[in-house]
Amino acid sequence: MATQDTPLNWRGALPFWLSFALVPLVWVGAVKGGLWILLTPAATWYLFSMLDGLLGLDTKNPDPLRADHDLRLYTLLTSAWVPVQAINLFALIAYIAPAEHLTAFEKFGVFFGMGILSGTIGITYSHELMHQKGKLERWLGDLLLAMVLYSHFRSEHLLVHHIHVGTPKDPVTARYNEGFHRFYPRVLAQSLRSSFRAEKAMLARKKLPWHDPRNPFFRYWGLQLTALLIAYIVGGGVGVVLFITQAGIAIWQLELVNYVEHYGLTRRYKGNGKYEHVQPRHSWNSAHMASNWLLINLQRHSDHHYKPDRRFPLLQNYSEDDAPQLPYGYAVMTVAAMIPPLWRRIMNPKVRAWRQKYYPDITDWSAYNAGRQPEEVR
């Protein structure tokens, strides 16, 4: 993994700000209706996929030791999105709820597009913010998650996923041959339970009950209820339905990405309930340039798990020698994930090749495939 001190100036930051250009597209659909409601999903899913094909891969790496003051144009991006999404979401509800020029299907279509923005961009930015040490950035991340009714994602991601990724204790690690349509209901239920248990266990270590006010779930519930109340104030009952619609689409987008990121990749069981340390090889990596602009380098996922506190502009790309590579960016791969036979045809051979490369001595993968702890190493 060679490091090249790529410039982190306004020219380098500008492509990541393209996400703001997607906001007006939702309003075009809201005003015009008809096929214009497809503009947002077309731009996020297909335009950036086409740009990936044209621009190719970005394998250059910045100096990972660059100081935070060199990254101001990048850190401002994620913070600035929070008020933009909030104003856009609730203004859209106020406009769409009483709108007579749109059918019910067109209203759904507009908020399908809004859900793509609040999921693809909003949750991705909240993921960056929740990993930071500052209270303000973490609060901003909480606000974004409250807008999609998925606040527990912060607890699940920080206290469960990053610790247990690639093991049976991580609901988000998709198992080999597990189709997305089986993965999705499983992860919805298990991640909520595991995140609450993790926070309860943290409080117990301080000899505090689960209902102590310091349990962040009380903040999560309060923020989510506030978001629903605002939706009701500006749009009535229809506004609440529209709000829940975009939240559902956003959650679906998030879990599609979670499915892709670790599909079939497991850490070696070492016995006594312990697994090997997380390595870059335990996440699928993608260096596709345009989709990494949209997703603020989330596809450099191998490095994110290896160094979770590294800000997005400093994330490193890994070559095929160090981490498994996706054939396309997330936009294409998440569409493939919705078609299980296509997904298995693309990814199962890659998982088998990964196993042979890194763990040729493991001959029985049945426990790993089923999400169970293997038998004790003798």
mmCIF file of C-alpha atoms in Angstrom:
data_model
loop_
_atom_site.group_PDB
_atom_site.id
_atom_site.type_symbol
_atom_site.label_atom_id
_atom_site.label_comp_id
_atom_site.label_asym_id
_atom_site.label_seq_id
_atom_site.Cartn_x
_atom_site.Cartn_y
_atom_site.Cartn_z
ATOM 1 C CA MET A 1 0.000 0.000 0.000
ATOM 2 C CA ALA A 2 2.005 2.974 -1.272
ATOM 3 C CA THR A 3 1.298 6.392 0.205
ATOM 4 C CA GLN A 4 1.318 9.384 -2.101
ATOM 5 C CA ASP A 5 0.832 12.761 -0.512
ATOM 6 C CA THR A 6 -2.145 13.715 -2.654
ATOM 7 C CA PRO A 7 -3.284 17.337 -2.237
ATOM 8 C CA LEU A 8 -6.052 17.977 0.273
ATOM 9 C CA ASN A 9 -7.044 21.416 -0.991
ATOM 10 C CA TRP A 10 -10.284 22.870 -2.330
ATOM 11 C CA ARG A 11 -9.814 21.105 -5.651
ATOM 12 C CA GLY A 12 -9.547 17.768 -3.893
ATOM 13 C CA ALA A 13 -12.545 18.520 -1.677
ATOM 14 C CA LEU A 14 -14.855 19.871 -4.395
ATOM 15 C CA PRO A 15 -15.943 16.507 -5.901
ATOM 16 C CA PHE A 16 -17.168 15.342 -2.487
ATOM 17 C CA TRP A 17 -19.490 18.369 -2.346
ATOM 18 C CA LEU A 18 -21.369 17.053 -5.409
ATOM 19 C CA SER A 19 -23.909 15.563 -2.978
ATOM 20 C CA PHE A 20 -25.415 19.038 -2.505
ATOM 21 C CA ALA A 21 -26.190 19.199 -6.222
ATOM 22 C CA LEU A 22 -28.626 16.299 -5.738
ATOM 23 C CA VAL A 23 -30.937 18.296 -3.452
ATOM 24 C CA PRO A 24 -32.652 20.285 -6.255
ATOM 25 C CA LEU A 25 -33.376 17.054 -8.143
ATOM 26 C CA VAL A 26 -35.899 15.984 -5.499
ATOM 27 C CA TRP A 27 -37.675 19.310 -5.896
ATOM 28 C CA VAL A 28 -37.864 18.943 -9.663
ATOM 29 C CA GLY A 29 -39.795 15.718 -9.096
ATOM 30 C CA ALA A 30 -41.957 17.376 -6.460
ATOM 31 C CA VAL A 31 -42.918 20.291 -8.723
ATOM 32 C CA LYS A 32 -43.276 18.456 -12.021
ATOM 33 C CA GLY A 33 -44.347 14.963 -10.997
ATOM 34 C CA GLY A 34 -44.517 12.271 -13.678
ATOM 35 C CA LEU A 35 -41.260 10.629 -14.697
ATOM 36 C CA TRP A 36 -39.362 13.506 -13.096
ATOM 37 C CA ILE A 37 -39.728 11.678 -9.770
ATOM 38 C CA LEU A 38 -37.114 9.205 -11.083
ATOM 39 C CA LEU A 39 -34.472 11.910 -11.378
ATOM 40 C CA THR A 40 -32.932 11.396 -7.923
ATOM 41 C CA PRO A 41 -32.537 7.602 -8.051
ATOM 42 C CA ALA A 42 -31.292 7.881 -11.646
ATOM 43 C CA ALA A 43 -28.596 10.351 -10.593
ATOM 44 C CA THR A 44 -27.436 8.505 -7.487
ATOM 45 C CA TRP A 45 -27.580 4.951 -8.825
ATOM 46 C CA TYR A 46 -26.861 5.296 -12.527
ATOM 47 C CA LEU A 47 -25.051 8.576 -13.105
ATOM 48 C CA PHE A 48 -22.348 7.842 -10.557
ATOM 49 C CA SER A 49 -22.061 4.271 -11.861
ATOM 50 C CA MET A 50 -21.485 5.618 -15.358
ATOM 51 C CA LEU A 51 -18.934 8.076 -14.007
ATOM 52 C CA ASP A 52 -17.165 5.167 -12.318
ATOM 53 C CA GLY A 53 -16.919 3.493 -15.707
ATOM 54 C CA LEU A 54 -15.536 6.638 -17.310
ATOM 55 C CA LEU A 55 -13.180 7.760 -14.541
ATOM 56 C CA GLY A 56 -12.028 4.371 -13.315
ATOM 57 C CA LEU A 57 -10.239 3.775 -10.030
ATOM 58 C CA ASP A 58 -8.554 6.170 -7.658
ATOM 59 C CA THR A 59 -5.771 4.199 -5.982
ATOM 60 C CA LYS A 60 -3.732 7.162 -4.725
ATOM 61 C CA ASN A 61 -3.344 7.551 -0.990
ATOM 62 C CA PRO A 62 -2.880 10.739 1.039
ATOM 63 C CA ASP A 63 -0.541 10.982 3.968
ATOM 64 C CA PRO A 64 -2.621 9.466 6.811
ATOM 65 C CA LEU A 65 -0.894 11.682 9.373
ATOM 66 C CA ARG A 66 -2.215 14.941 7.983
ATOM 67 C CA ALA A 67 -3.580 17.177 10.760
ATOM 68 C CA ASP A 68 -7.271 18.047 11.152
ATOM 69 C CA HIS A 69 -6.663 21.706 10.288
ATOM 70 C CA ASP A 70 -5.691 20.567 6.769
ATOM 71 C CA LEU A 71 -9.109 18.919 6.386
ATOM 72 C CA ARG A 72 -11.456 21.817 7.123
ATOM 73 C CA LEU A 73 -13.117 21.779 3.698
ATOM 74 C CA TYR A 74 -13.808 18.081 4.178
ATOM 75 C CA THR A 75 -15.067 18.201 7.774
ATOM 76 C CA LEU A 76 -17.294 21.172 6.937
ATOM 77 C CA LEU A 77 -18.992 19.031 4.289
ATOM 78 C CA THR A 78 -20.449 16.475 6.688
ATOM 79 C CA SER A 79 -21.530 19.075 9.250
ATOM 80 C CA ALA A 80 -23.124 21.382 6.665
ATOM 81 C CA TRP A 81 -25.272 18.542 5.312
ATOM 82 C CA VAL A 82 -27.230 18.267 8.579
ATOM 83 C CA PRO A 83 -29.205 21.542 8.332
ATOM 84 C CA VAL A 84 -29.530 21.116 4.571
ATOM 85 C CA GLN A 85 -31.143 17.691 4.966
ATOM 86 C CA ALA A 86 -33.404 18.859 7.809
ATOM 87 C CA ILE A 87 -34.668 21.928 5.925
ATOM 88 C CA ASN A 88 -35.054 19.956 2.706
ATOM 89 C CA LEU A 89 -36.924 17.076 4.353
ATOM 90 C CA PHE A 90 -39.459 19.082 6.340
ATOM 91 C CA ALA A 91 -39.982 21.705 3.618
ATOM 92 C CA LEU A 92 -40.659 18.874 1.190
ATOM 93 C CA ILE A 93 -43.225 17.390 3.578
ATOM 94 C CA ALA A 94 -44.932 20.769 3.944
ATOM 95 C CA TYR A 95 -45.076 21.133 0.146
ATOM 96 C CA ILE A 96 -46.034 17.580 -0.814
ATOM 97 C CA ALA A 97 -48.583 16.713 1.886
ATOM 98 C CA PRO A 98 -51.321 19.086 0.607
ATOM 99 C CA ALA A 99 -50.197 19.027 -3.049
ATOM 100 C CA GLU A 100 -53.094 18.351 -5.438
ATOM 101 C CA HIS A 101 -51.050 18.158 -8.621
ATOM 102 C CA LEU A 102 -49.439 14.870 -7.528
ATOM 103 C CA THR A 103 -51.015 11.433 -7.293
ATOM 104 C CA ALA A 104 -50.382 9.250 -4.254
ATOM 105 C CA PHE A 105 -47.913 7.238 -6.325
ATOM 106 C CA GLU A 106 -46.036 10.389 -7.358
ATOM 107 C CA LYS A 107 -45.846 11.521 -3.731
ATOM 108 C CA PHE A 108 -44.394 8.139 -2.835
ATOM 109 C CA GLY A 109 -41.916 8.491 -5.696
ATOM 110 C CA VAL A 110 -40.727 11.893 -4.491
ATOM 111 C CA PHE A 111 -40.131 10.531 -0.990
ATOM 112 C CA PHE A 112 -38.489 7.442 -2.398
ATOM 113 C CA GLY A 113 -35.949 9.873 -3.845
ATOM 114 C CA MET A 114 -35.749 11.766 -0.554
ATOM 115 C CA GLY A 115 -35.068 8.468 1.217
ATOM 116 C CA ILE A 116 -32.202 7.779 -1.148
ATOM 117 C CA LEU A 117 -30.668 11.121 -0.190
ATOM 118 C CA SER A 118 -31.198 10.671 3.549
ATOM 119 C CA GLY A 119 -29.854 7.122 3.326
ATOM 120 C CA THR A 120 -27.087 7.238 0.733
ATOM 121 C CA ILE A 121 -25.802 10.621 1.879
ATOM 122 C CA GLY A 122 -27.356 11.344 5.276
ATOM 123 C CA ILE A 123 -26.566 8.013 6.949
ATOM 124 C CA THR A 124 -23.141 7.875 5.311
ATOM 125 C CA TYR A 125 -22.343 11.310 6.710
ATOM 126 C CA SER A 126 -23.746 10.345 10.126
ATOM 127 C CA HIS A 127 -21.385 7.361 10.036
ATOM 128 C CA GLU A 128 -18.446 9.716 9.580
ATOM 129 C CA LEU A 129 -19.677 12.048 12.324
ATOM 130 C CA MET A 130 -20.347 9.312 14.899
ATOM 131 C CA HIS A 131 -16.744 8.133 14.669
ATOM 132 C CA GLN A 132 -15.360 11.514 15.738
ATOM 133 C CA LYS A 133 -14.381 12.427 19.285
ATOM 134 C CA GLY A 134 -16.054 15.837 19.437
ATOM 135 C CA LYS A 135 -19.499 16.025 21.050
ATOM 136 C CA LEU A 136 -20.820 18.430 18.395
ATOM 137 C CA GLU A 137 -20.058 16.089 15.504
ATOM 138 C CA ARG A 138 -21.555 13.138 17.367
ATOM 139 C CA TRP A 139 -24.703 15.144 18.069
ATOM 140 C CA LEU A 140 -24.950 16.092 14.402
ATOM 141 C CA GLY A 141 -24.665 12.400 13.542
ATOM 142 C CA ASP A 142 -27.484 11.656 15.977
ATOM 143 C CA LEU A 143 -29.688 14.275 14.309
ATOM 144 C CA LEU A 144 -29.196 12.675 10.901
ATOM 145 C CA LEU A 145 -30.070 9.232 12.265
ATOM 146 C CA ALA A 146 -33.168 10.578 14.029
ATOM 147 C CA MET A 147 -34.407 11.850 10.672
ATOM 148 C CA VAL A 148 -34.526 8.243 9.449
ATOM 149 C CA LEU A 149 -35.730 6.682 12.739
ATOM 150 C CA TYR A 150 -32.564 4.585 13.023
ATOM 151 C CA SER A 151 -30.761 6.196 15.927
ATOM 152 C CA HIS A 152 -29.636 2.904 17.461
ATOM 153 C CA PHE A 153 -27.327 2.458 14.466
ATOM 154 C CA ARG A 154 -24.704 4.511 16.327
ATOM 155 C CA SER A 155 -24.637 2.126 19.305
ATOM 156 C CA GLU A 156 -24.790 -0.936 17.072
ATOM 157 C CA HIS A 157 -22.034 0.298 14.795
ATOM 158 C CA LEU A 158 -19.573 1.491 17.447
ATOM 159 C CA LEU A 159 -20.175 -1.076 20.191
ATOM 160 C CA VAL A 160 -21.098 -4.192 18.207
ATOM 161 C CA HIS A 161 -20.112 -4.050 14.553
ATOM 162 C CA HIS A 162 -16.583 -2.697 14.875
ATOM 163 C CA ILE A 163 -15.780 -5.043 17.737
ATOM 164 C CA HIS A 164 -17.385 -8.221 16.403
ATOM 165 C CA VAL A 165 -17.240 -7.783 12.601
ATOM 166 C CA GLY A 166 -16.669 -11.073 10.822
ATOM 167 C CA THR A 167 -17.907 -13.151 13.782
ATOM 168 C CA PRO A 168 -21.308 -14.626 14.751
ATOM 169 C CA LYS A 169 -21.793 -11.809 17.278
ATOM 170 C CA ASP A 170 -22.062 -9.231 14.502
ATOM 171 C CA PRO A 171 -25.556 -9.197 12.942
ATOM 172 C CA VAL A 172 -24.341 -6.964 10.108
ATOM 173 C CA THR A 173 -21.792 -9.411 8.685
ATOM 174 C CA ALA A 174 -23.702 -11.113 5.877
ATOM 175 C CA ARG A 175 -23.145 -14.851 5.799
ATOM 176 C CA TYR A 176 -21.950 -16.767 2.764
ATOM 177 C CA ASN A 177 -24.899 -17.702 0.530
ATOM 178 C CA GLU A 178 -27.304 -15.613 2.632
ATOM 179 C CA GLY A 179 -29.481 -13.648 0.228
ATOM 180 C CA PHE A 180 -30.275 -10.033 1.022
ATOM 181 C CA HIS A 181 -33.968 -10.825 1.465
ATOM 182 C CA ARG A 182 -33.059 -13.162 4.352
ATOM 183 C CA PHE A 183 -30.352 -10.854 5.680
ATOM 184 C CA TYR A 184 -32.579 -7.765 5.842
ATOM 185 C CA PRO A 185 -35.264 -8.889 8.346
ATOM 186 C CA ARG A 186 -32.612 -10.691 10.391
ATOM 187 C CA VAL A 187 -30.397 -7.623 10.732
ATOM 188 C CA LEU A 188 -33.313 -5.290 11.502
ATOM 189 C CA ALA A 189 -34.293 -7.370 14.518
ATOM 190 C CA GLN A 190 -30.867 -8.470 15.706
ATOM 191 C CA SER A 191 -29.110 -5.105 15.437
ATOM 192 C CA LEU A 192 -31.765 -3.378 17.542
ATOM 193 C CA ARG A 193 -31.453 -6.016 20.262
ATOM 194 C CA SER A 194 -27.655 -6.177 20.164
ATOM 195 C CA SER A 195 -27.260 -2.383 20.298
ATOM 196 C CA PHE A 196 -29.533 -2.129 23.352
ATOM 197 C CA ARG A 197 -27.713 -5.001 25.079
ATOM 198 C CA ALA A 198 -24.370 -3.305 24.385
ATOM 199 C CA GLU A 199 -25.476 -0.040 25.987
ATOM 200 C CA LYS A 200 -27.054 -1.925 28.910
ATOM 201 C CA ALA A 201 -23.776 -3.808 29.450
ATOM 202 C CA MET A 202 -21.779 -0.560 29.431
ATOM 203 C CA LEU A 203 -24.034 0.876 32.114
ATOM 204 C CA ALA A 204 -23.841 -2.343 34.135
ATOM 205 C CA ARG A 205 -20.037 -2.083 34.193
ATOM 206 C CA LYS A 206 -20.545 1.277 35.921
ATOM 207 C CA LYS A 207 -23.060 -0.372 38.275
ATOM 208 C CA LEU A 208 -25.929 1.553 36.696
ATOM 209 C CA PRO A 209 -29.333 0.185 35.553
ATOM 210 C CA TRP A 210 -30.381 0.214 31.914
ATOM 211 C CA HIS A 211 -32.895 2.982 32.612
ATOM 212 C CA ASP A 212 -30.239 5.383 33.849
ATOM 213 C CA PRO A 213 -30.608 8.747 32.038
ATOM 214 C CA ARG A 214 -27.136 8.260 30.565
ATOM 215 C CA ASN A 215 -28.446 5.461 28.357
ATOM 216 C CA PRO A 216 -28.293 7.075 24.879
ATOM 217 C CA PHE A 217 -31.478 5.259 23.872
ATOM 218 C CA PHE A 218 -33.446 7.905 25.755
ATOM 219 C CA ARG A 219 -31.802 10.543 23.558
ATOM 220 C CA TYR A 220 -32.469 8.413 20.477
ATOM 221 C CA TRP A 221 -36.154 8.052 21.317
ATOM 222 C CA GLY A 222 -36.511 11.733 22.151
ATOM 223 C CA LEU A 223 -34.922 12.885 18.899
ATOM 224 C CA GLN A 224 -37.005 10.471 16.825
ATOM 225 C CA LEU A 225 -40.252 11.534 18.482
ATOM 226 C CA THR A 226 -39.290 15.163 17.890
ATOM 227 C CA ALA A 227 -38.692 14.461 14.204
ATOM 228 C CA LEU A 228 -42.082 12.738 13.903
ATOM 229 C CA LEU A 229 -43.762 15.621 15.709
ATOM 230 C CA ILE A 230 -42.250 18.165 13.314
ATOM 231 C CA ALA A 231 -43.431 16.043 10.382
ATOM 232 C CA TYR A 232 -46.943 16.087 11.857
ATOM 233 C CA ILE A 233 -46.889 19.845 12.499
ATOM 234 C CA VAL A 234 -45.852 20.691 8.930
ATOM 235 C CA GLY A 235 -47.787 17.968 7.101
ATOM 236 C CA GLY A 236 -50.372 16.360 9.366
ATOM 237 C CA GLY A 237 -50.998 12.636 9.144
ATOM 238 C CA VAL A 238 -49.891 12.571 5.508
ATOM 239 C CA GLY A 239 -46.672 14.254 6.560
ATOM 240 C CA VAL A 240 -45.972 11.495 9.072
ATOM 241 C CA VAL A 241 -46.577 8.839 6.409
ATOM 242 C CA LEU A 242 -44.221 10.630 4.005
ATOM 243 C CA PHE A 243 -41.596 10.951 6.738
ATOM 244 C CA ILE A 244 -41.807 7.250 7.562
ATOM 245 C CA THR A 245 -41.623 6.413 3.844
ATOM 246 C CA GLN A 246 -38.299 8.185 3.348
ATOM 247 C CA ALA A 247 -36.983 6.706 6.601
ATOM 248 C CA GLY A 248 -37.810 3.200 5.415
ATOM 249 C CA ILE A 249 -36.060 3.770 2.090
ATOM 250 C CA ALA A 250 -33.014 5.199 3.884
ATOM 251 C CA ILE A 251 -32.760 2.180 6.211
ATOM 252 C CA TRP A 252 -33.078 -0.171 3.248
ATOM 253 C CA GLN A 253 -30.238 1.684 1.505
ATOM 254 C CA LEU A 254 -28.053 1.446 4.616
ATOM 255 C CA GLU A 255 -28.568 -2.269 5.087
ATOM 256 C CA LEU A 256 -27.934 -2.952 1.413
ATOM 257 C CA VAL A 257 -24.534 -1.332 1.864
ATOM 258 C CA ASN A 258 -23.936 -3.251 5.102
ATOM 259 C CA TYR A 259 -24.753 -6.450 3.237
ATOM 260 C CA VAL A 260 -22.188 -5.709 0.534
ATOM 261 C CA GLU A 261 -19.388 -4.545 2.815
ATOM 262 C CA HIS A 262 -18.598 -7.854 4.544
ATOM 263 C CA TYR A 263 -20.484 -10.532 2.617
ATOM 264 C CA GLY A 264 -18.956 -13.949 3.356
ATOM 265 C CA LEU A 265 -15.839 -12.551 5.047
ATOM 266 C CA THR A 266 -15.119 -14.063 8.452
ATOM 267 C CA ARG A 267 -12.313 -13.886 10.985
ATOM 268 C CA ARG A 268 -10.520 -17.053 11.971
ATOM 269 C CA TYR A 269 -11.745 -18.617 15.206
ATOM 270 C CA LYS A 270 -8.790 -19.187 17.566
ATOM 271 C CA GLY A 271 -10.586 -21.018 20.376
ATOM 272 C CA ASN A 272 -11.718 -20.007 23.856
ATOM 273 C CA GLY A 273 -14.293 -17.661 22.333
ATOM 274 C CA LYS A 274 -11.598 -15.541 20.628
ATOM 275 C CA TYR A 275 -11.142 -14.524 17.008
ATOM 276 C CA GLU A 276 -8.157 -13.095 15.168
ATOM 277 C CA HIS A 277 -7.739 -9.329 15.028
ATOM 278 C CA VAL A 278 -9.590 -7.401 12.327
ATOM 279 C CA GLN A 279 -7.476 -6.967 9.203
ATOM 280 C CA PRO A 280 -8.026 -5.150 5.875
ATOM 281 C CA ARG A 281 -8.891 -8.512 4.344
ATOM 282 C CA HIS A 282 -12.108 -8.680 6.404
ATOM 283 C CA SER A 283 -13.903 -5.983 4.366
ATOM 284 C CA TRP A 284 -14.614 -5.653 0.676
ATOM 285 C CA ASN A 285 -12.692 -2.729 -0.772
ATOM 286 C CA SER A 286 -13.573 -0.555 -3.766
ATOM 287 C CA ALA A 287 -11.480 2.214 -5.296
ATOM 288 C CA HIS A 288 -14.073 3.424 -7.820
ATOM 289 C CA MET A 289 -13.588 7.156 -8.021
ATOM 290 C CA ALA A 290 -17.026 8.710 -8.556
ATOM 291 C CA SER A 291 -18.958 6.530 -6.129
ATOM 292 C CA ASN A 292 -16.313 7.250 -3.499
ATOM 293 C CA TRP A 293 -17.006 10.961 -4.041
ATOM 294 C CA LEU A 294 -20.692 10.334 -3.383
ATOM 295 C CA LEU A 295 -20.026 8.103 -0.374
ATOM 296 C CA ILE A 296 -17.062 10.072 1.045
ATOM 297 C CA ASN A 297 -14.664 7.144 0.630
ATOM 298 C CA LEU A 298 -16.901 4.669 2.460
ATOM 299 C CA GLN A 299 -15.862 2.104 -0.150
ATOM 300 C CA ARG A 300 -12.318 2.256 1.216
ATOM 301 C CA HIS A 301 -13.909 0.114 3.862
ATOM 302 C CA SER A 302 -10.934 -2.131 4.523
ATOM 303 C CA ASP A 303 -8.983 0.801 5.925
ATOM 304 C CA HIS A 304 -11.972 2.123 7.854
ATOM 305 C CA HIS A 305 -12.186 -1.090 9.851
ATOM 306 C CA TYR A 306 -8.437 -1.271 10.242
ATOM 307 C CA LYS A 307 -8.268 2.365 11.483
ATOM 308 C CA PRO A 308 -11.825 3.379 12.502
ATOM 309 C CA ASP A 309 -10.842 6.827 13.789
ATOM 310 C CA ARG A 310 -9.330 7.934 10.470
ATOM 311 C CA ARG A 311 -11.293 10.742 8.794
ATOM 312 C CA PHE A 312 -12.687 10.017 5.361
ATOM 313 C CA PRO A 313 -10.229 12.070 3.225
ATOM 314 C CA LEU A 314 -7.314 10.169 4.802
ATOM 315 C CA LEU A 315 -8.658 6.657 4.270
ATOM 316 C CA GLN A 316 -6.188 4.463 2.427
ATOM 317 C CA ASN A 317 -6.812 2.225 -0.542
ATOM 318 C CA TYR A 318 -5.603 -1.380 -0.452
ATOM 319 C CA SER A 319 -4.501 -3.432 -3.416
ATOM 320 C CA GLU A 320 -5.663 -6.935 -4.270
ATOM 321 C CA ASP A 321 -2.679 -8.300 -2.350
ATOM 322 C CA ASP A 322 -3.986 -6.868 0.922
ATOM 323 C CA ALA A 323 -7.785 -6.743 0.671
ATOM 324 C CA PRO A 324 -10.554 -8.330 -1.431
ATOM 325 C CA GLN A 325 -11.830 -6.052 -4.177
ATOM 326 C CA LEU A 326 -15.373 -5.497 -5.412
ATOM 327 C CA PRO A 327 -15.741 -5.566 -9.202
ATOM 328 C CA TYR A 328 -17.929 -2.421 -9.172
ATOM 329 C CA GLY A 329 -18.850 0.415 -6.831
ATOM 330 C CA TYR A 330 -21.632 0.162 -4.257
ATOM 331 C CA ALA A 331 -24.260 1.610 -6.603
ATOM 332 C CA VAL A 332 -23.944 -1.397 -8.930
ATOM 333 C CA MET A 333 -23.291 -3.939 -6.200
ATOM 334 C CA THR A 334 -26.352 -2.983 -4.142
ATOM 335 C CA VAL A 335 -28.559 -3.419 -7.204
ATOM 336 C CA ALA A 336 -26.992 -6.857 -7.742
ATOM 337 C CA ALA A 337 -27.644 -7.678 -4.076
ATOM 338 C CA MET A 338 -31.370 -7.282 -4.712
ATOM 339 C CA ILE A 339 -31.162 -10.150 -7.236
ATOM 340 C CA PRO A 340 -29.802 -13.113 -5.206
ATOM 341 C CA PRO A 341 -28.977 -15.438 -8.164
ATOM 342 C CA LEU A 342 -26.991 -12.638 -9.831
ATOM 343 C CA TRP A 343 -25.317 -11.740 -6.551
ATOM 344 C CA ARG A 344 -24.241 -15.328 -5.880
ATOM 345 C CA ARG A 345 -22.925 -15.695 -9.416
ATOM 346 C CA ILE A 346 -20.738 -12.610 -8.958
ATOM 347 C CA MET A 347 -19.662 -12.897 -5.329
ATOM 348 C CA ASN A 348 -19.617 -16.548 -4.264
ATOM 349 C CA PRO A 349 -16.588 -17.406 -6.431
ATOM 350 C CA LYS A 350 -14.823 -14.370 -4.985
ATOM 351 C CA VAL A 351 -15.531 -15.504 -1.418
ATOM 352 C CA ARG A 352 -14.241 -18.991 -2.202
ATOM 353 C CA ALA A 353 -11.077 -17.514 -3.741
ATOM 354 C CA TRP A 354 -10.634 -15.294 -0.669
ATOM 355 C CA ARG A 355 -10.909 -18.329 1.616
ATOM 356 C CA GLN A 356 -8.350 -20.249 -0.392
ATOM 357 C CA LYS A 357 -5.962 -17.288 -0.378
ATOM 358 C CA TYR A 358 -6.057 -16.444 3.324
ATOM 359 C CA TYR A 359 -7.272 -19.621 5.040
ATOM 360 C CA PRO A 360 -6.255 -22.622 2.903
ATOM 361 C CA ASP A 361 -5.977 -24.783 6.043
ATOM 362 C CA ILE A 362 -9.667 -24.404 6.954
ATOM 363 C CA THR A 363 -11.533 -27.250 5.280
ATOM 364 C CA ASP A 364 -14.878 -27.081 7.083
ATOM 365 C CA TRP A 365 -16.677 -23.757 6.656
ATOM 366 C CA SER A 366 -20.119 -24.986 7.729
ATOM 367 C CA ALA A 367 -20.127 -23.188 11.095
ATOM 368 C CA TYR A 368 -18.861 -19.954 9.557
ATOM 369 C CA ASN A 369 -21.509 -20.196 6.828
ATOM 370 C CA ALA A 370 -24.263 -20.651 9.408
ATOM 371 C CA GLY A 371 -23.083 -17.814 11.636
ATOM 372 C CA ARG A 372 -22.087 -20.178 14.444
ATOM 373 C CA GLN A 373 -18.921 -20.371 16.492
ATOM 374 C CA PRO A 374 -16.776 -23.239 15.144
ATOM 375 C CA GLU A 375 -15.716 -26.120 17.348
ATOM 376 C CA GLU A 376 -12.890 -25.397 19.751
ATOM 377 C CA VAL A 377 -9.423 -25.543 18.229
ATOM 378 C CA ARG A 378 -7.647 -28.583 19.627
#
